[in-house]
mmCIF file of C-alpha atoms in Angstrom:
data_model
loop_
_atom_site.group_PDB
_atom_site.id
_atom_site.type_symbol
_atom_site.label_atom_id
_atom_site.label_comp_id
_atom_site.label_asym_id
_atom_site.label_seq_id
_atom_site.Cartn_x
_atom_site.Cartn_y
_atom_site.Cartn_z
ATOM 1 C CA UNK Y 19 -0.042 5.756 21.531
ATOM 2 C CA UNK Y 20 2.466 7.050 24.065
ATOM 3 C CA UNK Y 21 1.178 4.677 26.765
ATOM 4 C CA UNK Y 22 1.553 1.771 24.325
ATOM 5 C CA UNK Y 23 5.122 2.743 23.586
ATOM 6 C CA UNK Y 24 4.653 3.449 19.884
ATOM 7 C CA UNK Y 25 7.778 4.894 18.284
ATOM 8 C CA UNK Y 26 6.125 5.825 14.974
ATOM 9 C CA UNK Y 27 2.661 6.534 13.584
ATOM 10 C CA UNK Y 28 1.642 6.453 9.944
ATOM 11 C CA UNK Y 29 -1.112 8.712 8.659
ATOM 12 C CA UNK Y 30 -2.184 10.345 5.410
ATOM 13 C CA UNK Y 31 -2.620 13.987 4.544
ATOM 14 C CA UNK Y 32 -5.858 14.616 2.686
ATOM 15 C CA UNK Y 33 -5.180 16.666 -0.432
ATOM 16 C CA UNK Y 34 -8.817 17.855 -0.392
ATOM 17 C CA UNK Y 35 -8.597 18.881 3.250
ATOM 18 C CA UNK Y 36 -5.438 20.917 2.732
ATOM 19 C CA UNK Y 37 -6.132 22.369 -0.746
ATOM 20 C CA UNK Y 38 -9.873 21.863 -1.394
ATOM 21 C CA UNK Y 39 -9.790 22.790 -5.082
ATOM 22 C CA UNK Y 40 -6.701 20.721 -5.793
ATOM 23 C CA UNK Y 41 -4.567 23.771 -6.464
ATOM 24 C CA UNK Y 42 -4.445 27.319 -5.212
ATOM 25 C CA UNK Y 43 -5.665 28.445 -1.798
ATOM 26 C CA UNK Y 44 -4.732 26.471 1.306
ATOM 27 C CA UNK Y 45 -7.444 25.710 3.857
ATOM 28 C CA UNK Y 46 -6.092 27.233 7.123
ATOM 29 C CA UNK Y 47 -8.104 24.848 9.305
ATOM 30 C CA UNK Y 48 -6.708 21.851 7.443
ATOM 31 C CA UNK Y 49 -3.191 23.221 7.746
ATOM 32 C CA UNK Y 50 -3.600 23.790 11.494
ATOM 33 C CA UNK Y 51 -5.047 20.306 11.984
ATOM 34 C CA UNK Y 52 -1.972 18.611 10.555
ATOM 35 C CA UNK Y 53 0.477 20.963 12.264
ATOM 36 C CA UNK Y 54 -1.140 20.197 15.622
ATOM 37 C CA UNK Y 55 -1.165 16.458 14.972
ATOM 38 C CA UNK Y 56 2.499 16.383 13.984
ATOM 39 C CA UNK Y 57 3.480 18.590 16.934
ATOM 40 C CA UNK Y 58 1.591 16.343 19.357
ATOM 41 C CA UNK Y 59 3.208 13.207 17.954
ATOM 42 C CA UNK Y 60 6.663 14.766 18.187
ATOM 43 C CA UNK Y 61 6.089 15.944 21.752
ATOM 44 C CA UNK Y 62 5.500 12.307 22.748
ATOM 45 C CA UNK Y 63 8.544 10.996 20.895
ATOM 46 C CA UNK Y 64 6.493 9.464 18.096
ATOM 47 C CA UNK Y 65 7.901 9.691 14.559
ATOM 48 C CA UNK Y 66 5.299 10.770 11.959
ATOM 49 C CA UNK Y 67 5.404 8.730 8.757
ATOM 50 C CA UNK Y 68 3.271 10.634 6.252
ATOM 51 C CA UNK Y 69 1.510 9.411 3.118
ATOM 52 C CA UNK Y 70 0.699 12.197 0.678
ATOM 53 C CA UNK Y 71 -2.015 10.481 -1.361
ATOM 54 C CA UNK Y 72 -4.515 7.931 -0.121
ATOM 55 C CA UNK Y 73 -7.152 7.913 -2.897
ATOM 56 C CA UNK Y 74 -8.791 11.267 -2.064
ATOM 57 C CA UNK Y 75 -8.431 13.139 -5.338
ATOM 58 C CA UNK Y 76 -9.969 16.625 -5.163
ATOM 59 C CA UNK Y 77 -13.205 16.452 -7.105
ATOM 60 C CA UNK Y 78 -12.343 19.525 -9.165
ATOM 61 C CA UNK Y 79 -9.365 17.724 -10.723
ATOM 62 C CA UNK Y 80 -11.481 14.700 -11.564
ATOM 63 C CA UNK Y 81 -14.061 16.971 -13.177
ATOM 64 C CA UNK Y 82 -11.437 18.983 -15.054
ATOM 65 C CA UNK Y 83 -9.315 16.240 -16.575
ATOM 66 C CA UNK Y 84 -10.112 12.790 -15.159
ATOM 67 C CA UNK Y 85 -7.518 12.623 -12.426
ATOM 68 C CA UNK Y 86 -4.635 10.165 -12.779
ATOM 69 C CA UNK Y 87 -5.253 9.328 -16.444
ATOM 70 C CA UNK Y 88 -4.092 12.816 -17.423
ATOM 71 C CA UNK Y 89 -0.488 14.003 -17.222
ATOM 72 C CA UNK Y 90 -1.708 17.289 -15.743
ATOM 73 C CA UNK Y 91 -1.911 15.401 -12.447
ATOM 74 C CA UNK Y 92 1.896 15.357 -12.276
ATOM 75 C CA UNK Y 93 2.165 19.126 -11.947
ATOM 76 C CA UNK Y 94 -0.772 19.441 -9.553
ATOM 77 C CA UNK Y 95 0.390 16.607 -7.301
ATOM 78 C CA UNK Y 96 3.910 18.025 -7.205
ATOM 79 C CA UNK Y 97 2.555 21.437 -6.202
ATOM 80 C CA UNK Y 98 0.513 19.817 -3.410
ATOM 81 C CA UNK Y 99 3.596 17.931 -2.195
ATOM 82 C CA UNK Y 100 5.575 21.181 -2.263
ATOM 83 C CA UNK Y 101 3.095 22.705 0.203
ATOM 84 C CA UNK Y 102 3.401 19.671 2.485
ATOM 85 C CA UNK Y 103 7.201 19.704 2.437
ATOM 86 C CA UNK Y 104 7.274 23.428 3.102
ATOM 87 C CA UNK Y 105 4.753 23.377 5.938
ATOM 88 C CA UNK Y 106 5.531 20.060 7.667
ATOM 89 C CA UNK Y 107 8.970 18.982 6.450
ATOM 90 C CA UNK Y 108 10.929 20.206 9.459
ATOM 91 C CA UNK Y 109 9.127 17.613 11.585
ATOM 92 C CA UNK Y 110 8.495 14.855 9.042
ATOM 93 C CA UNK Y 111 11.416 12.737 7.841
ATOM 94 C CA UNK Y 112 9.560 9.829 6.212
ATOM 95 C CA UNK Y 113 7.286 10.536 3.245
ATOM 96 C CA UNK Y 114 5.329 8.074 1.117
ATOM 97 C CA UNK Y 115 4.039 9.668 -2.079
ATOM 98 C CA UNK Y 116 1.150 7.395 -3.135
ATOM 99 C CA UNK Y 117 -0.581 4.663 -1.176
ATOM 100 C CA UNK Y 118 -0.744 1.169 -2.690
ATOM 101 C CA UNK Y 119 0.164 2.469 -6.140
ATOM 102 C CA UNK Y 120 -0.423 -0.868 -7.871
ATOM 103 C CA UNK Y 121 -3.831 -1.739 -6.460
ATOM 104 C CA UNK Y 122 -4.902 1.912 -6.688
ATOM 105 C CA UNK Y 123 -4.390 1.913 -10.461
ATOM 106 C CA UNK Y 124 -6.006 -1.527 -10.859
ATOM 107 C CA UNK Y 125 -9.013 -0.964 -8.622
ATOM 108 C CA UNK Y 126 -9.886 2.628 -9.450
ATOM 109 C CA UNK Y 127 -8.935 2.793 -13.126
ATOM 110 C CA UNK Y 128 -9.613 -0.799 -14.145
ATOM 111 C CA UNK Y 129 -12.294 -2.229 -11.893
ATOM 112 C CA UNK Y 130 -14.221 0.944 -11.072
ATOM 113 C CA UNK Y 131 -14.114 0.266 -7.338
ATOM 114 C CA UNK Y 132 -16.202 2.731 -5.367
ATOM 115 C CA UNK Y 133 -15.598 5.914 -7.340
ATOM 116 C CA UNK Y 134 -13.234 4.998 -10.140
ATOM 117 C CA UNK Y 135 -13.216 4.445 -13.909
ATOM 118 C CA UNK Y 136 -13.742 1.255 -15.900
ATOM 119 C CA UNK Y 137 -15.205 -0.017 -19.149
ATOM 120 C CA UNK Y 138 -19.012 0.550 -19.178
ATOM 121 C CA UNK Y 139 -21.562 -0.665 -18.447
ATOM 122 C CA UNK Y 140 -20.439 -2.992 -15.635
ATOM 123 C CA UNK Y 141 -19.714 -0.543 -12.809
ATOM 124 C CA UNK Y 142 -18.935 2.683 -14.606
ATOM 125 C CA UNK Y 143 -20.302 5.278 -16.974
ATOM 126 C CA UNK Y 144 -16.911 5.957 -18.553
ATOM 127 C CA UNK Y 145 -13.429 4.543 -18.844
ATOM 128 C CA UNK Y 146 -11.376 1.829 -20.515
ATOM 129 C CA UNK Y 147 -10.171 -0.917 -18.217
ATOM 130 C CA UNK Y 148 -7.710 -2.279 -20.763
ATOM 131 C CA UNK Y 149 -6.010 1.094 -21.184
ATOM 132 C CA UNK Y 150 -6.532 3.396 -18.221
ATOM 133 C CA UNK Y 151 -5.072 1.038 -15.613
ATOM 134 C CA UNK Y 152 -1.666 1.319 -17.270
ATOM 135 C CA UNK Y 153 -1.978 5.019 -18.084
ATOM 136 C CA UNK Y 154 -2.778 5.748 -14.433
ATOM 137 C CA UNK Y 155 0.124 3.564 -13.318
ATOM 138 C CA UNK Y 156 2.476 5.399 -15.660
ATOM 139 C CA UNK Y 157 1.377 8.805 -14.373
ATOM 140 C CA UNK Y 158 1.698 7.586 -10.782
ATOM 141 C CA UNK Y 159 5.339 6.723 -11.408
ATOM 142 C CA UNK Y 160 6.027 10.031 -13.154
ATOM 143 C CA UNK Y 161 4.275 12.011 -10.398
ATOM 144 C CA UNK Y 162 6.198 10.131 -7.726
ATOM 145 C CA UNK Y 163 9.473 10.832 -9.531
ATOM 146 C CA UNK Y 164 8.559 14.501 -9.898
ATOM 147 C CA UNK Y 165 7.837 14.837 -6.177
ATOM 148 C CA UNK Y 166 11.016 12.956 -5.283
ATOM 149 C CA UNK Y 167 13.062 15.200 -7.552
ATOM 150 C CA UNK Y 168 11.483 18.313 -6.034
ATOM 151 C CA UNK Y 169 12.307 17.132 -2.524
ATOM 152 C CA UNK Y 170 15.910 16.324 -3.365
ATOM 153 C CA UNK Y 171 16.485 19.648 -5.115
ATOM 154 C CA UNK Y 172 14.641 21.943 -2.706
ATOM 155 C CA UNK Y 173 14.322 20.336 0.721
ATOM 156 C CA UNK Y 174 16.483 17.274 1.364
ATOM 157 C CA UNK Y 175 19.733 19.052 2.236
ATOM 158 C CA UNK Y 176 17.983 20.917 5.054
ATOM 159 C CA UNK Y 177 15.198 18.555 6.116
ATOM 160 C CA UNK Y 178 17.138 15.310 5.571
ATOM 161 C CA UNK Y 179 14.087 13.146 4.971
ATOM 162 C CA UNK Y 180 13.344 10.188 2.707
ATOM 163 C CA UNK Y 181 10.790 9.630 -0.056
ATOM 164 C CA UNK Y 182 9.191 6.283 -0.895
ATOM 165 C CA UNK Y 183 6.373 4.716 -2.928
ATOM 166 C CA UNK Y 184 3.860 2.265 -1.479
ATOM 167 C CA UNK Y 185 2.755 -0.992 -3.100
ATOM 168 C CA UNK Y 186 0.047 -3.512 -2.310
ATOM 169 C CA UNK Y 187 1.999 -6.760 -2.078
ATOM 170 C CA UNK Y 188 0.091 -10.026 -2.229
ATOM 171 C CA UNK Y 189 2.013 -13.109 -1.283
ATOM 172 C CA UNK Y 190 2.078 -15.197 -4.484
ATOM 173 C CA UNK Y 191 2.572 -18.940 -4.359
ATOM 174 C CA UNK Y 192 2.221 -21.523 -7.183
ATOM 175 C CA UNK Y 193 -0.910 -23.611 -6.729
ATOM 176 C CA UNK Y 194 0.936 -26.747 -7.780
ATOM 177 C CA UNK Y 195 4.584 -27.559 -8.397
ATOM 178 C CA UNK Y 196 3.955 -27.784 -12.143
ATOM 179 C CA UNK Y 197 6.130 -25.782 -14.501
ATOM 180 C CA UNK Y 198 3.001 -24.018 -15.816
ATOM 181 C CA UNK Y 199 2.005 -22.755 -12.391
ATOM 182 C CA UNK Y 200 5.575 -21.702 -11.608
ATOM 183 C CA UNK Y 201 5.661 -19.716 -14.852
ATOM 184 C CA UNK Y 202 2.243 -18.203 -14.136
ATOM 185 C CA UNK Y 203 3.487 -17.095 -10.717
ATOM 186 C CA UNK Y 204 6.486 -15.407 -12.292
ATOM 187 C CA UNK Y 205 4.160 -13.556 -14.686
ATOM 188 C CA UNK Y 206 2.019 -12.476 -11.749
ATOM 189 C CA UNK Y 207 5.100 -11.161 -9.957
ATOM 190 C CA UNK Y 208 6.141 -9.239 -13.064
ATOM 191 C CA UNK Y 209 2.738 -7.528 -13.228
ATOM 192 C CA UNK Y 210 2.054 -7.061 -9.530
ATOM 193 C CA UNK Y 211 5.594 -6.212 -8.394
ATOM 194 C CA UNK Y 212 7.706 -5.435 -11.449
ATOM 195 C CA UNK Y 213 5.160 -3.014 -12.901
ATOM 196 C CA UNK Y 214 6.214 -0.366 -10.386
ATOM 197 C CA UNK Y 215 9.451 -1.739 -8.977
ATOM 198 C CA UNK Y 216 11.360 -2.365 -12.187
ATOM 199 C CA UNK Y 217 11.027 1.270 -13.351
ATOM 200 C CA UNK Y 218 11.970 2.494 -9.858
ATOM 201 C CA UNK Y 219 15.056 0.278 -9.655
ATOM 202 C CA UNK Y 220 16.067 -0.304 -13.296
ATOM 203 C CA UNK Y 221 14.262 2.419 -15.272
ATOM 204 C CA UNK Y 222 11.755 0.458 -17.406
ATOM 205 C CA UNK Y 223 8.820 -1.928 -17.350
ATOM 206 C CA UNK Y 224 9.231 -5.733 -17.207
ATOM 207 C CA UNK Y 225 9.661 -7.535 -20.516
ATOM 208 C CA UNK Y 226 6.657 -9.739 -19.690
ATOM 209 C CA UNK Y 227 4.420 -6.664 -19.611
ATOM 210 C CA UNK Y 228 5.871 -5.252 -22.824
ATOM 211 C CA UNK Y 229 5.264 -8.523 -24.676
ATOM 212 C CA UNK Y 230 1.715 -8.939 -23.397
ATOM 213 C CA UNK Y 231 0.473 -5.370 -23.590
ATOM 214 C CA UNK Y 232 2.229 -4.005 -26.649
ATOM 215 C CA UNK Y 233 1.011 -0.497 -27.440
ATOM 216 C CA UNK Y 234 -1.316 -0.490 -24.413
ATOM 217 C CA UNK Y 235 1.676 -0.045 -22.119
ATOM 218 C CA UNK Y 236 2.942 3.553 -22.048
ATOM 219 C CA UNK Y 237 6.590 4.150 -22.900
ATOM 220 C CA UNK Y 238 9.104 6.119 -20.850
ATOM 221 C CA UNK Y 239 11.221 8.641 -22.689
ATOM 222 C CA UNK Y 240 14.921 8.413 -21.918
ATOM 223 C CA UNK Y 241 14.653 11.461 -19.676
ATOM 224 C CA UNK Y 242 11.606 10.056 -17.833
ATOM 225 C CA UNK Y 243 13.343 6.733 -17.326
ATOM 226 C CA UNK Y 244 16.301 8.461 -15.687
ATOM 227 C CA UNK Y 245 14.004 10.452 -13.400
ATOM 228 C CA UNK Y 246 11.987 7.431 -12.295
ATOM 229 C CA UNK Y 247 15.021 5.211 -11.775
ATOM 230 C CA UNK Y 248 16.320 5.649 -8.250
ATOM 231 C CA UNK Y 249 13.504 8.013 -7.241
ATOM 232 C CA UNK Y 250 12.437 5.915 -4.231
ATOM 233 C CA UNK Y 251 14.586 5.988 -1.102
ATOM 234 C CA UNK Y 252 12.477 3.107 0.221
ATOM 235 C CA UNK Y 253 9.592 0.866 -0.810
ATOM 236 C CA UNK Y 254 6.456 0.820 1.323
ATOM 237 C CA UNK Y 255 4.800 -2.586 1.498
ATOM 238 C CA UNK Y 256 1.126 -3.135 2.277
ATOM 239 C CA UNK Y 257 0.576 -6.841 2.897
ATOM 240 C CA UNK Y 258 -2.352 -8.796 4.297
ATOM 241 C CA UNK Y 259 -2.765 -12.139 2.547
ATOM 242 C CA UNK Y 260 -1.132 -14.791 0.393
ATOM 243 C CA UNK Y 261 -2.883 -16.307 -2.624
ATOM 244 C CA UNK Y 262 -2.241 -19.167 -5.015
ATOM 245 C CA UNK Y 263 -1.486 -18.636 -8.698
ATOM 246 C CA UNK Y 264 -2.320 -21.154 -11.392
ATOM 247 C CA UNK Y 265 -1.947 -21.078 -15.150
ATOM 248 C CA UNK Y 266 -4.907 -19.864 -17.210
ATOM 249 C CA UNK Y 267 -5.417 -22.435 -19.986
ATOM 250 C CA UNK Y 268 -6.438 -19.886 -22.641
ATOM 251 C CA UNK Y 269 -5.424 -16.411 -21.562
ATOM 252 C CA UNK Y 270 -7.369 -13.655 -23.248
ATOM 253 C CA UNK Y 271 -6.126 -10.103 -23.509
ATOM 254 C CA UNK Y 272 -9.673 -8.773 -23.770
ATOM 255 C CA UNK Y 273 -11.940 -10.968 -21.619
ATOM 256 C CA UNK Y 274 -15.706 -10.684 -21.637
ATOM 257 C CA UNK Y 275 -15.524 -9.095 -18.189
ATOM 258 C CA UNK Y 276 -13.207 -6.230 -19.029
ATOM 259 C CA UNK Y 277 -13.147 -5.092 -15.405
ATOM 260 C CA UNK Y 278 -10.815 -8.025 -14.816
ATOM 261 C CA UNK Y 279 -8.613 -7.010 -17.742
ATOM 262 C CA UNK Y 280 -5.489 -6.645 -15.619
ATOM 263 C CA UNK Y 281 -5.668 -10.222 -14.335
ATOM 264 C CA UNK Y 282 -6.492 -11.527 -17.802
ATOM 265 C CA UNK Y 283 -3.352 -9.748 -19.014
ATOM 266 C CA UNK Y 284 -1.356 -11.708 -16.443
ATOM 267 C CA UNK Y 285 -2.735 -14.885 -17.990
ATOM 268 C CA UNK Y 286 -3.231 -16.603 -14.662
ATOM 269 C CA UNK Y 287 -5.908 -17.340 -12.111
ATOM 270 C CA UNK Y 288 -5.524 -15.839 -8.655
ATOM 271 C CA UNK Y 289 -7.062 -18.288 -6.188
ATOM 272 C CA UNK Y 290 -7.985 -17.867 -2.550
ATOM 273 C CA UNK Y 291 -5.876 -20.013 -0.298
ATOM 274 C CA UNK Y 292 -8.941 -21.952 0.820
ATOM 275 C CA UNK Y 293 -8.623 -21.231 4.523
ATOM 276 C CA UNK Y 294 -11.633 -20.419 6.677
ATOM 277 C CA UNK Y 295 -10.878 -16.727 6.280
ATOM 278 C CA UNK Y 296 -8.785 -14.808 3.730
ATOM 279 C CA UNK Y 297 -7.181 -13.086 6.717
ATOM 280 C CA UNK Y 298 -5.928 -16.227 8.428
ATOM 281 C CA UNK Y 299 -2.242 -15.871 9.133
ATOM 282 C CA UNK Y 300 0.022 -16.996 6.288
ATOM 283 C CA UNK Y 301 3.206 -15.275 7.451
ATOM 284 C CA UNK Y 302 5.650 -17.086 5.194
ATOM 285 C CA UNK Y 303 3.986 -15.223 2.310
ATOM 286 C CA UNK Y 304 5.377 -11.974 3.697
ATOM 287 C CA UNK Y 305 8.764 -13.625 4.137
ATOM 288 C CA UNK Y 306 8.633 -14.679 0.491
ATOM 289 C CA UNK Y 307 7.774 -11.127 -0.596
ATOM 290 C CA UNK Y 308 10.695 -9.678 1.356
ATOM 291 C CA UNK Y 309 13.073 -12.340 0.039
ATOM 292 C CA UNK Y 310 11.895 -11.737 -3.530
ATOM 293 C CA UNK Y 311 12.471 -7.990 -3.213
ATOM 294 C CA UNK Y 312 15.892 -8.629 -1.748
ATOM 295 C CA UNK Y 313 16.961 -10.940 -4.567
ATOM 296 C CA UNK Y 314 15.230 -9.317 -7.559
ATOM 297 C CA UNK Y 315 15.353 -5.588 -6.782
ATOM 298 C CA UNK Y 316 18.706 -4.998 -5.089
ATOM 299 C CA UNK Y 317 17.396 -5.372 -1.541
ATOM 300 C CA UNK Y 318 15.749 -1.942 -1.234
ATOM 301 C CA UNK Y 319 15.044 -0.373 2.159
ATOM 302 C CA UNK Y 320 11.514 -1.447 3.108
ATOM 303 C CA UNK Y 321 8.865 -0.186 5.486
ATOM 304 C CA UNK Y 322 5.852 -2.433 6.000
ATOM 305 C CA UNK Y 323 3.215 0.276 6.073
ATOM 306 C CA UNK Y 324 0.173 -1.918 6.683
ATOM 307 C CA UNK Y 325 -0.314 -5.398 8.074
ATOM 308 C CA UNK Y 326 -3.293 -6.532 10.090
ATOM 309 C CA UNK Y 327 -6.336 -8.732 10.389
ATOM 310 C CA UNK Y 328 -9.963 -7.804 9.793
ATOM 311 C CA UNK Y 329 -12.671 -8.974 12.171
ATOM 312 C CA UNK Y 330 -16.334 -8.100 12.537
ATOM 313 C CA UNK Y 331 -16.505 -4.698 14.150
ATOM 314 C CA UNK Y 332 -18.800 -5.716 16.996
ATOM 315 C CA UNK Y 333 -16.857 -8.869 17.849
ATOM 316 C CA UNK Y 334 -15.422 -9.382 21.310
ATOM 317 C CA UNK Y 335 -12.559 -7.320 22.710
ATOM 318 C CA UNK Y 336 -10.734 -10.628 23.120
ATOM 319 C CA UNK Y 337 -9.466 -10.533 19.519
ATOM 320 C CA UNK Y 338 -7.212 -13.565 19.830
ATOM 321 C CA UNK Y 339 -7.098 -14.264 16.055
ATOM 322 C CA UNK Y 340 -5.703 -10.766 15.523
ATOM 323 C CA UNK Y 341 -3.043 -11.322 18.183
ATOM 324 C CA UNK Y 342 -2.025 -14.611 16.571
ATOM 325 C CA UNK Y 343 -1.887 -12.903 13.166
ATOM 326 C CA UNK Y 344 0.259 -9.950 14.302
ATOM 327 C CA UNK Y 345 2.564 -12.168 16.315
ATOM 328 C CA UNK Y 346 3.103 -14.528 13.392
ATOM 329 C CA UNK Y 347 3.770 -11.720 10.919
ATOM 330 C CA UNK Y 348 6.207 -9.906 13.178
ATOM 331 C CA UNK Y 349 7.992 -13.232 13.479
ATOM 332 C CA UNK Y 350 8.087 -13.441 9.685
ATOM 333 C CA UNK Y 351 9.617 -9.962 9.504
ATOM 334 C CA UNK Y 352 12.235 -10.993 12.067
ATOM 335 C CA UNK Y 353 13.122 -14.047 9.983
ATOM 336 C CA UNK Y 354 13.433 -11.922 6.831
ATOM 337 C CA UNK Y 355 15.733 -9.447 8.575
ATOM 338 C CA UNK Y 356 17.884 -12.301 9.850
ATOM 339 C CA UNK Y 357 18.131 -13.472 6.229
ATOM 340 C CA UNK Y 358 19.387 -10.077 5.091
ATOM 341 C CA UNK Y 359 16.243 -8.123 4.158
ATOM 342 C CA UNK Y 360 16.716 -4.364 4.617
ATOM 343 C CA UNK Y 361 13.352 -4.002 6.365
ATOM 344 C CA UNK Y 362 13.431 -0.954 8.626
ATOM 345 C CA UNK Y 363 9.924 -0.557 10.033
ATOM 346 C CA UNK Y 364 6.587 -2.257 10.617
ATOM 347 C CA UNK Y 365 3.143 -0.705 11.147
ATOM 348 C CA UNK Y 366 0.054 -2.560 12.327
ATOM 349 C CA UNK Y 367 -3.142 -1.584 10.529
ATOM 350 C CA UNK Y 368 -4.744 -0.136 12.491
ATOM 351 C CA UNK Y 369 -4.412 1.715 15.762
ATOM 352 C CA UNK Y 370 -8.168 2.402 16.016
ATOM 353 C CA UNK Y 371 -11.257 1.003 14.347
ATOM 354 C CA UNK Y 372 -12.045 3.242 11.375
ATOM 355 C CA UNK Y 373 -13.971 3.429 8.110
ATOM 356 C CA UNK Y 374 -12.602 0.826 5.698
ATOM 357 C CA UNK Y 375 -12.902 1.568 2.004
ATOM 358 C CA UNK Y 376 -14.318 -1.893 1.245
ATOM 359 C CA UNK Y 377 -15.788 -3.012 4.562
ATOM 360 C CA UNK Y 378 -17.170 0.298 5.786
ATOM 361 C CA UNK Y 379 -17.847 0.008 9.515
ATOM 362 C CA UNK Y 380 -18.779 -3.698 9.374
ATOM 363 C CA UNK Y 381 -15.188 -4.933 9.425
ATOM 364 C CA UNK Y 382 -12.399 -3.398 11.450
ATOM 365 C CA UNK Y 383 -8.683 -3.857 12.019
ATOM 366 C CA UNK Y 384 -8.217 -1.673 15.108
ATOM 367 C CA UNK Y 385 -6.383 -2.616 18.266
ATOM 368 C CA UNK Y 386 -8.766 -0.193 19.986
ATOM 369 C CA UNK Y 387 -12.518 -0.650 19.652
ATOM 370 C CA UNK Y 388 -14.386 2.527 18.698
ATOM 371 C CA UNK Y 389 -18.101 2.789 19.527
ATOM 372 C CA UNK Y 390 -19.328 4.553 16.392
ATOM 373 C CA UNK Y 391 -22.911 4.794 17.683
ATOM 374 C CA UNK Y 392 -21.869 6.736 20.778
ATOM 375 C CA UNK Y 393 -21.449 10.529 20.321
ATOM 376 C CA UNK Y 394 -18.101 10.590 22.114
ATOM 377 C CA UNK Y 395 -16.758 7.680 20.001
ATOM 378 C CA UNK Y 396 -15.646 5.864 23.144
ATOM 379 C CA UNK Y 397 -12.490 3.782 22.693
ATOM 380 C CA UNK Y 398 -11.687 0.510 24.461
ATOM 381 C CA UNK Y 399 -8.443 -1.492 24.214
ATOM 382 C CA UNK Y 400 -8.709 -4.958 22.731
ATOM 383 C CA UNK Y 401 -6.479 -7.874 23.646
ATOM 384 C CA UNK Y 402 -4.299 -6.984 20.654
ATOM 385 C CA UNK Y 403 -3.567 -3.545 22.170
ATOM 386 C CA UNK Y 404 -2.368 -5.180 25.378
ATOM 387 C CA UNK Y 405 -0.298 -7.742 23.471
ATOM 388 C CA UNK Y 406 1.309 -5.106 21.245
ATOM 389 C CA UNK Y 407 2.111 -2.919 24.242
ATOM 390 C CA UNK Y 408 3.842 -5.875 25.856
ATOM 391 C CA UNK Y 409 5.743 -6.592 22.669
ATOM 392 C CA UNK Y 410 6.897 -2.976 22.355
ATOM 393 C CA UNK Y 411 8.055 -2.709 25.959
ATOM 394 C CA UNK Y 412 9.908 -6.010 25.773
ATOM 395 C CA UNK Y 413 7.826 -8.152 28.112
ATOM 396 C CA UNK Y 414 6.503 -10.309 25.245
ATOM 397 C CA UNK Y 415 8.820 -12.087 22.828
ATOM 398 C CA UNK Y 416 8.071 -13.419 19.364
ATOM 399 C CA UNK Y 417 9.010 -17.060 18.842
ATOM 400 C CA UNK Y 418 9.179 -16.481 15.126
ATOM 401 C CA UNK Y 419 10.280 -19.810 13.729
ATOM 402 C CA UNK Y 420 7.925 -22.026 15.729
ATOM 403 C CA UNK Y 421 4.859 -19.908 14.983
ATOM 404 C CA UNK Y 422 5.679 -19.513 11.303
ATOM 405 C CA UNK Y 423 6.311 -23.226 10.782
ATOM 406 C CA UNK Y 424 3.149 -24.208 12.612
ATOM 407 C CA UNK Y 425 0.919 -21.771 10.759
ATOM 408 C CA UNK Y 426 2.464 -22.644 7.413
ATOM 409 C CA UNK Y 427 1.712 -26.297 8.064
ATOM 410 C CA UNK Y 428 -1.893 -25.541 8.985
ATOM 411 C CA UNK Y 429 -2.337 -23.303 5.946
ATOM 412 C CA UNK Y 430 -0.898 -25.812 3.479
ATOM 413 C CA UNK Y 431 -3.057 -28.585 4.871
ATOM 414 C CA UNK Y 432 -6.274 -26.602 4.517
ATOM 415 C CA UNK Y 433 -5.974 -25.803 0.822
ATOM 416 C CA UNK Y 434 -8.854 -27.017 -1.299
ATOM 417 C CA UNK Y 435 -10.944 -25.999 -4.277
#
């Protein structure tokens, strides 16, 4: 990292590693691991940007009360965060509470991805996709606000850090220029962005969600609304792809496949862009996201916490498609900043090849190849590592407008169903 010239590194603290039972005794080896990591980063001038929760709920809390569908999680998560602030806060100034809060609630409490809940019998033995997605989302917001409030009351005056919430942010573009598809795209934005952002900025859920969901959408008390509103010093954006949105002719609140309940609630079809790969560069989608946040949510400070391109793990070290992707997206960020977006940081996912929650070890995003079959886990730089090093040290420039325009033209021309 130091040789590359990285100024910041984002990582997550595992709740289970630090406090194995979810509450109570701290694991001294886990504590030492993170202290050493943070110290080593600092000694090389690298700013640690820490995420507190990245899907690894301690099993005991799942067994006891079902995790994020129970309000008990708010107290337990706040206590965990308190330990992190106390032990690491002198050296950590940028904290993200929950990773990809939107997609986390959808995937793990609606679709049953990997180890989550959903309506049986599709993927799960228990759960209610039509209800638990929104209950989990509500508790995520309340837990985030609780942690933010704790930090501001107990730590901020001395540690002077910032607290944010992370969102998975698809680029959303109307499939056609019809009024129906434009309206469907606005509904999708209300559900996929406004669900978390409107409470954080304005104190309540979007009207579109209230109308569609009725009693299935939890309600903030006046006190909760005040706590959630303004509780994020920044918004973390995780962005990889742009998709098309088209109107669903007969939207159904309770579709036959209830694991897709969230997208049925939107009342729209989400369609792949039709390119050769879902990870082909579509950088104007990120520009659109940043412009939308600027115009609709008071231009919040933004850190792009993940952006990168998947390739087969054993592909060549000459990962030219990844270089083209990163270069195009950094150009998109530059354009957004020039247009007034308060974007303050950008992280490539990922530094090293690692285990991906969906792709396992078959797909990887790393700028460094890791040989997982070799006991020493030998690491080799890919072309993207060399390119990014050159970009960071100023020997490579990003011709943002030319690349963005060219790739947008290629993307638009390749759309088909």
